C-alpha positions as a Markdown table, in Angstrom:
| # | Residue | x | y | z |
|---|---|---|---|---|
| 1 | Met | 22.9 | 42.1 | -66.9 |
| 2 | Gln | 21.7 | 44.0 | -70.0 |
| 3 | Val | 19.8 | 47.2 | -70.6 |
| 4 | Glu | 16.1 | 46.7 | -70.4 |
| 5 | Asn | 13.0 | 48.4 | -69.0 |
| 6 | Gly | 13.2 | 49.0 | -65.3 |
| 7 | Lys | 17.0 | 49.3 | -65.3 |
| 8 | Val | 18.9 | 52.4 | -64.3 |
| 9 | Val | 21.6 | 52.8 | -66.9 |
| 10 | Thr | 24.8 | 54.9 | -66.8 |
| 11 | Val | 26.2 | 56.0 | -70.2 |
| 12 | Ala | 28.9 | 58.3 | -71.5 |
| 13 | Phe | 28.0 | 59.8 | -74.9 |
| 14 | Val | 28.9 | 62.4 | -77.5 |
| 15 | Leu | 26.0 | 63.9 | -79.5 |
| 16 | Lys | 26.7 | 65.6 | -82.8 |
| 17 | Asp | 24.7 | 67.2 | -85.6 |
| 18 | Ala | 24.9 | 66.3 | -89.3 |
| 19 | Lys | 27.9 | 68.8 | -89.6 |
| 20 | Gly | 29.8 | 67.0 | -86.9 |
| 21 | Glu | 29.5 | 69.8 | -84.4 |
| 22 | Val | 29.3 | 68.5 | -80.8 |
| 23 | Leu | 25.9 | 69.5 | -79.3 |
| 24 | Asp | 26.2 | 67.8 | -76.0 |
| 25 | Lys | 28.3 | 65.2 | -74.2 |
| 26 | Ala | 28.6 | 63.3 | -71.0 |
| 27 | Glu | 32.0 | 62.0 | -70.0 |
| 28 | Ala | 32.6 | 59.1 | -67.7 |
| 29 | Gly | 33.3 | 61.5 | -64.8 |
| 30 | Asp | 29.9 | 63.1 | -65.2 |
| 31 | Pro | 27.8 | 60.5 | -67.1 |
| 32 | Leu | 24.1 | 60.4 | -68.0 |
| 33 | Val | 22.1 | 58.3 | -65.5 |
| 34 | Tyr | 18.6 | 57.4 | -66.6 |
| 35 | Leu | 15.7 | 55.0 | -66.0 |
| 36 | His | 15.3 | 52.8 | -69.1 |
| 37 | Gly | 11.8 | 52.6 | -70.5 |
| 38 | Ala | 10.6 | 55.8 | -68.9 |
| 39 | Ser | 11.0 | 58.0 | -71.9 |
| 40 | Asn | 13.7 | 60.1 | -70.2 |
| 41 | Ile | 15.7 | 60.1 | -73.4 |
| 42 | Pro | 14.7 | 60.1 | -77.0 |
| 43 | Ala | 13.0 | 56.9 | -78.2 |
| 44 | Gly | 15.5 | 56.2 | -80.9 |
| 45 | Leu | 18.4 | 56.4 | -78.4 |
| 46 | Glu | 16.6 | 54.2 | -75.9 |
| 47 | Asn | 15.9 | 51.6 | -78.6 |
| 48 | Ala | 19.6 | 51.6 | -79.6 |
| 49 | Ile | 20.8 | 51.1 | -76.0 |
| 50 | Ser | 18.3 | 48.4 | -75.2 |
| 51 | Gly | 20.0 | 45.0 | -74.9 |
| 52 | Leu | 23.5 | 46.4 | -74.5 |
| 53 | Lys | 25.8 | 45.3 | -71.7 |
| 54 | Val | 28.3 | 47.1 | -69.5 |
| 55 | Gly | 31.3 | 48.1 | -71.7 |
| 56 | Asp | 29.4 | 48.0 | -74.9 |
| 57 | Lys | 30.0 | 50.9 | -77.3 |
| 58 | Lys | 27.7 | 51.9 | -80.1 |
| 59 | Glu | 27.3 | 54.5 | -82.8 |
| 60 | Val | 23.7 | 55.6 | -83.4 |
| 61 | His | 22.3 | 57.8 | -86.2 |
| 62 | Leu | 18.9 | 59.3 | -85.3 |
| 63 | Glu | 16.5 | 60.9 | -87.7 |
| 64 | Pro | 14.6 | 63.8 | -86.3 |
| 65 | Lys | 11.4 | 61.7 | -85.6 |
| 66 | Asp | 13.5 | 59.3 | -83.4 |
| 67 | Ala | 15.4 | 62.1 | -81.7 |
| 68 | Phe | 13.7 | 65.3 | -80.6 |
| 69 | Gly | 10.9 | 65.3 | -83.2 |
| 70 | Glu | 10.2 | 67.5 | -86.2 |
| 71 | Arg | 9.8 | 71.2 | -85.9 |
| 72 | Glu | 6.2 | 72.4 | -85.6 |
| 73 | Asp | 5.2 | 75.8 | -86.8 |
| 74 | Ser | 2.3 | 75.8 | -84.3 |
| 75 | Lys | 4.9 | 75.9 | -81.5 |
| 76 | Val | 6.0 | 79.4 | -82.5 |
| 77 | Glu | 3.9 | 82.0 | -80.8 |
| 78 | Lys | 3.7 | 85.7 | -80.7 |
| 79 | Val | 3.1 | 86.9 | -77.1 |
| 80 | Gly | 2.2 | 90.4 | -76.0 |
| 81 | Arg | 4.9 | 92.0 | -73.8 |
| 82 | His | 2.3 | 93.0 | -71.3 |
| 83 | Arg | 2.0 | 89.2 | -70.5 |
| 84 | Leu | 5.7 | 89.0 | -69.6 |
| 85 | Asp | 7.1 | 90.1 | -66.3 |
| 86 | Lys | 8.5 | 93.6 | -66.7 |
| 87 | Lys | 11.7 | 92.7 | -64.9 |
| 88 | Leu | 12.5 | 90.0 | -67.5 |
| 89 | Lys | 15.4 | 91.2 | -69.6 |
| 90 | Phe | 16.2 | 89.2 | -72.7 |
| 91 | Lys | 17.4 | 89.5 | -76.3 |
| 92 | Lys | 16.9 | 87.6 | -79.5 |
| 93 | Gly | 18.4 | 84.1 | -79.2 |
| 94 | Asp | 17.9 | 83.9 | -75.4 |
| 95 | Val | 16.3 | 80.8 | -74.0 |
| 96 | Leu | 13.4 | 81.5 | -71.5 |
| 97 | His | 12.3 | 78.9 | -69.0 |
| 98 | Leu | 8.6 | 79.4 | -68.5 |
| 99 | Gln | 6.5 | 77.7 | -65.8 |
| 100 | His | 3.2 | 76.2 | -66.7 |
| 101 | Glu | 0.9 | 73.4 | -65.4 |
| 102 | Gln | 2.9 | 70.5 | -66.8 |
| 103 | Gly | 6.3 | 71.9 | -65.6 |
| 104 | Val | 8.9 | 74.1 | -67.2 |
| 105 | Met | 8.9 | 74.8 | -70.9 |
| 106 | Glu | 11.9 | 76.2 | -72.8 |
| 107 | Ala | 11.3 | 78.9 | -75.4 |
| 108 | Val | 13.8 | 80.6 | -77.7 |
| 109 | Val | 13.2 | 84.3 | -78.4 |
| 110 | Val | 13.2 | 84.5 | -82.2 |
| 111 | Ala | 11.9 | 88.1 | -82.7 |
| 112 | Met | 11.0 | 91.2 | -80.7 |
| 113 | Thr | 8.9 | 94.3 | -81.3 |
| 114 | Pro | 8.1 | 97.1 | -78.8 |
| 115 | Val | 4.8 | 95.4 | -78.1 |
| 116 | Ser | 5.3 | 91.7 | -78.6 |
| 117 | Val | 7.8 | 88.9 | -78.4 |
| 118 | Thr | 7.9 | 85.8 | -80.7 |
| 119 | Leu | 8.8 | 82.6 | -78.8 |
| 120 | Asp | 9.7 | 79.3 | -80.3 |
| 121 | Phe | 8.6 | 76.4 | -78.0 |
| 122 | Asn | 10.2 | 73.7 | -80.3 |
| 123 | His | 13.0 | 71.7 | -78.7 |
| 124 | Pro | 16.3 | 73.4 | -79.7 |
| 125 | Leu | 17.3 | 70.1 | -81.4 |
| 126 | Ala | 13.9 | 69.5 | -83.1 |
| 127 | Gly | 14.1 | 68.8 | -86.8 |
| 128 | Lys | 17.8 | 67.8 | -86.6 |
| 129 | Ala | 19.3 | 64.4 | -87.5 |
| 130 | Leu | 21.8 | 63.5 | -84.8 |
| 131 | Asp | 24.7 | 61.1 | -84.4 |
| 132 | Cys | 25.5 | 59.7 | -81.0 |
| 133 | Ser | 28.4 | 57.6 | -79.9 |
| 134 | Leu | 27.9 | 56.1 | -76.6 |
| 135 | Glu | 29.3 | 53.6 | -74.1 |
| 136 | Val | 27.4 | 51.8 | -71.3 |
| 137 | Leu | 29.2 | 52.3 | -68.0 |
| 138 | Ala | 26.9 | 50.6 | -65.5 |
| 139 | Ile | 23.5 | 48.9 | -65.2 |
| 140 | Arg | 21.5 | 48.3 | -62.1 |
| 141 | Asp | 17.9 | 47.4 | -61.1 |
| 142 | Ala | 15.7 | 50.5 | -60.5 |
| 143 | Thr | 14.3 | 50.8 | -57.0 |
| 144 | Asp | 10.5 | 50.7 | -56.5 |
| 145 | Glu | 10.6 | 54.4 | -55.8 |
| 146 | Glu | 12.5 | 55.1 | -59.0 |
| 147 | Lys | 10.0 | 53.1 | -61.0 |
| 148 | Gln | 7.1 | 54.9 | -59.3 |
| 149 | His | 8.7 | 58.4 | -60.0 |
| 150 | Gly | 9.7 | 57.5 | -63.5 |
| 151 | His | 13.4 | 58.6 | -63.2 |
| 152 | Ala | 16.6 | 57.7 | -61.5 |
| 153 | His | 17.4 | 59.0 | -58.0 |
| 154 | Gly | 20.3 | 59.2 | -55.6 |
| 155 | Pro | 23.8 | 60.7 | -55.9 |
| 156 | Glu | 24.4 | 58.6 | -59.0 |
| 157 | Gly | 20.9 | 59.2 | -60.3 |
| 158 | His | 20.6 | 62.9 | -61.1 |
| 159 | Gly | 23.3 | 62.4 | -63.7 |
| 160 | His | 24.0 | 64.8 | -66.5 |
| 161 | Asp | 22.3 | 68.2 | -66.6 |
| 162 | His | 20.7 | 68.3 | -70.0 |
| 163 | Asp | 19.3 | 71.8 | -69.7 |
| 164 | His | 22.8 | 73.1 | -69.0 |
| 165 | Asp | 21.3 | 75.1 | -66.2 |
| 166 | His | 23.8 | 77.9 | -65.7 |
| 167 | Gly | 22.2 | 79.3 | -62.6 |
| 168 | His | 19.9 | 81.7 | -64.3 |
| 169 | Asp | 17.7 | 84.3 | -62.7 |
| 170 | His | 14.2 | 83.5 | -61.7 |
| 171 | Asp | 11.6 | 85.8 | -63.3 |
| 172 | His | 8.0 | 85.8 | -64.3 |
| 173 | Gly | 7.1 | 84.5 | -67.7 |
| 174 | His | 3.8 | 85.0 | -69.5 |
| 175 | Asp | 0.4 | 83.5 | -68.9 |
| 176 | His | -1.1 | 83.0 | -72.4 |
| 177 | Asp | -2.7 | 79.8 | -73.6 |
| 178 | His | -0.3 | 77.5 | -71.6 |
| 179 | Asp | -0.8 | 79.4 | -68.4 |
| 180 | His | 2.8 | 80.2 | -67.9 |
| 181 | Glu | 3.0 | 81.6 | -64.4 |
| 182 | His | 6.7 | 82.3 | -63.9 |
| 183 | Gly | 10.0 | 81.4 | -65.5 |
| 184 | His | 13.6 | 82.1 | -65.7 |
| 185 | His | 16.0 | 82.5 | -68.5 |
| 186 | His | 19.6 | 82.2 | -69.5 |
| 187 | His | 21.7 | 83.6 | -72.3 |
| 188 | Lys | 23.1 | 81.2 | -74.9 |
């Protein structure tokens, strides 16, 4: 069996930036489990893994466009503090998780004034070239439900937590153009 669309793939990986700093990793004991072909991981990585078999190892270099995209200035927004929940405590560099119609968006606090907050909605790894070393640990057919939902399920299907969700507090975000209703945040 090889990696192709409609397969649930288990991989261990180490993701580094151009300077060699480890940005994220999933070891064999806590691997990444994803549905191939469902855009759950960056396209460049999916293309690189496609066709591999269990036990295969690969080194992949991803340019920003194949990884998490280029940075877009339009995704940096200044938001009035009156639009944010008054209980929301944060400082420059914090990551806010803001709820909107399409799900949860992450935004980094890049600047603050007494009346406004500047939020960067670019992916934290946008604009970065990345190097990924990976190993395919397992491949199985996706269930009909997994194909329908577009992601892997089950005890072996939630896989690696890419948001590194450290149990942050639930608070209300802002409701500007994206209609952010509520959110939560964590400190870097």
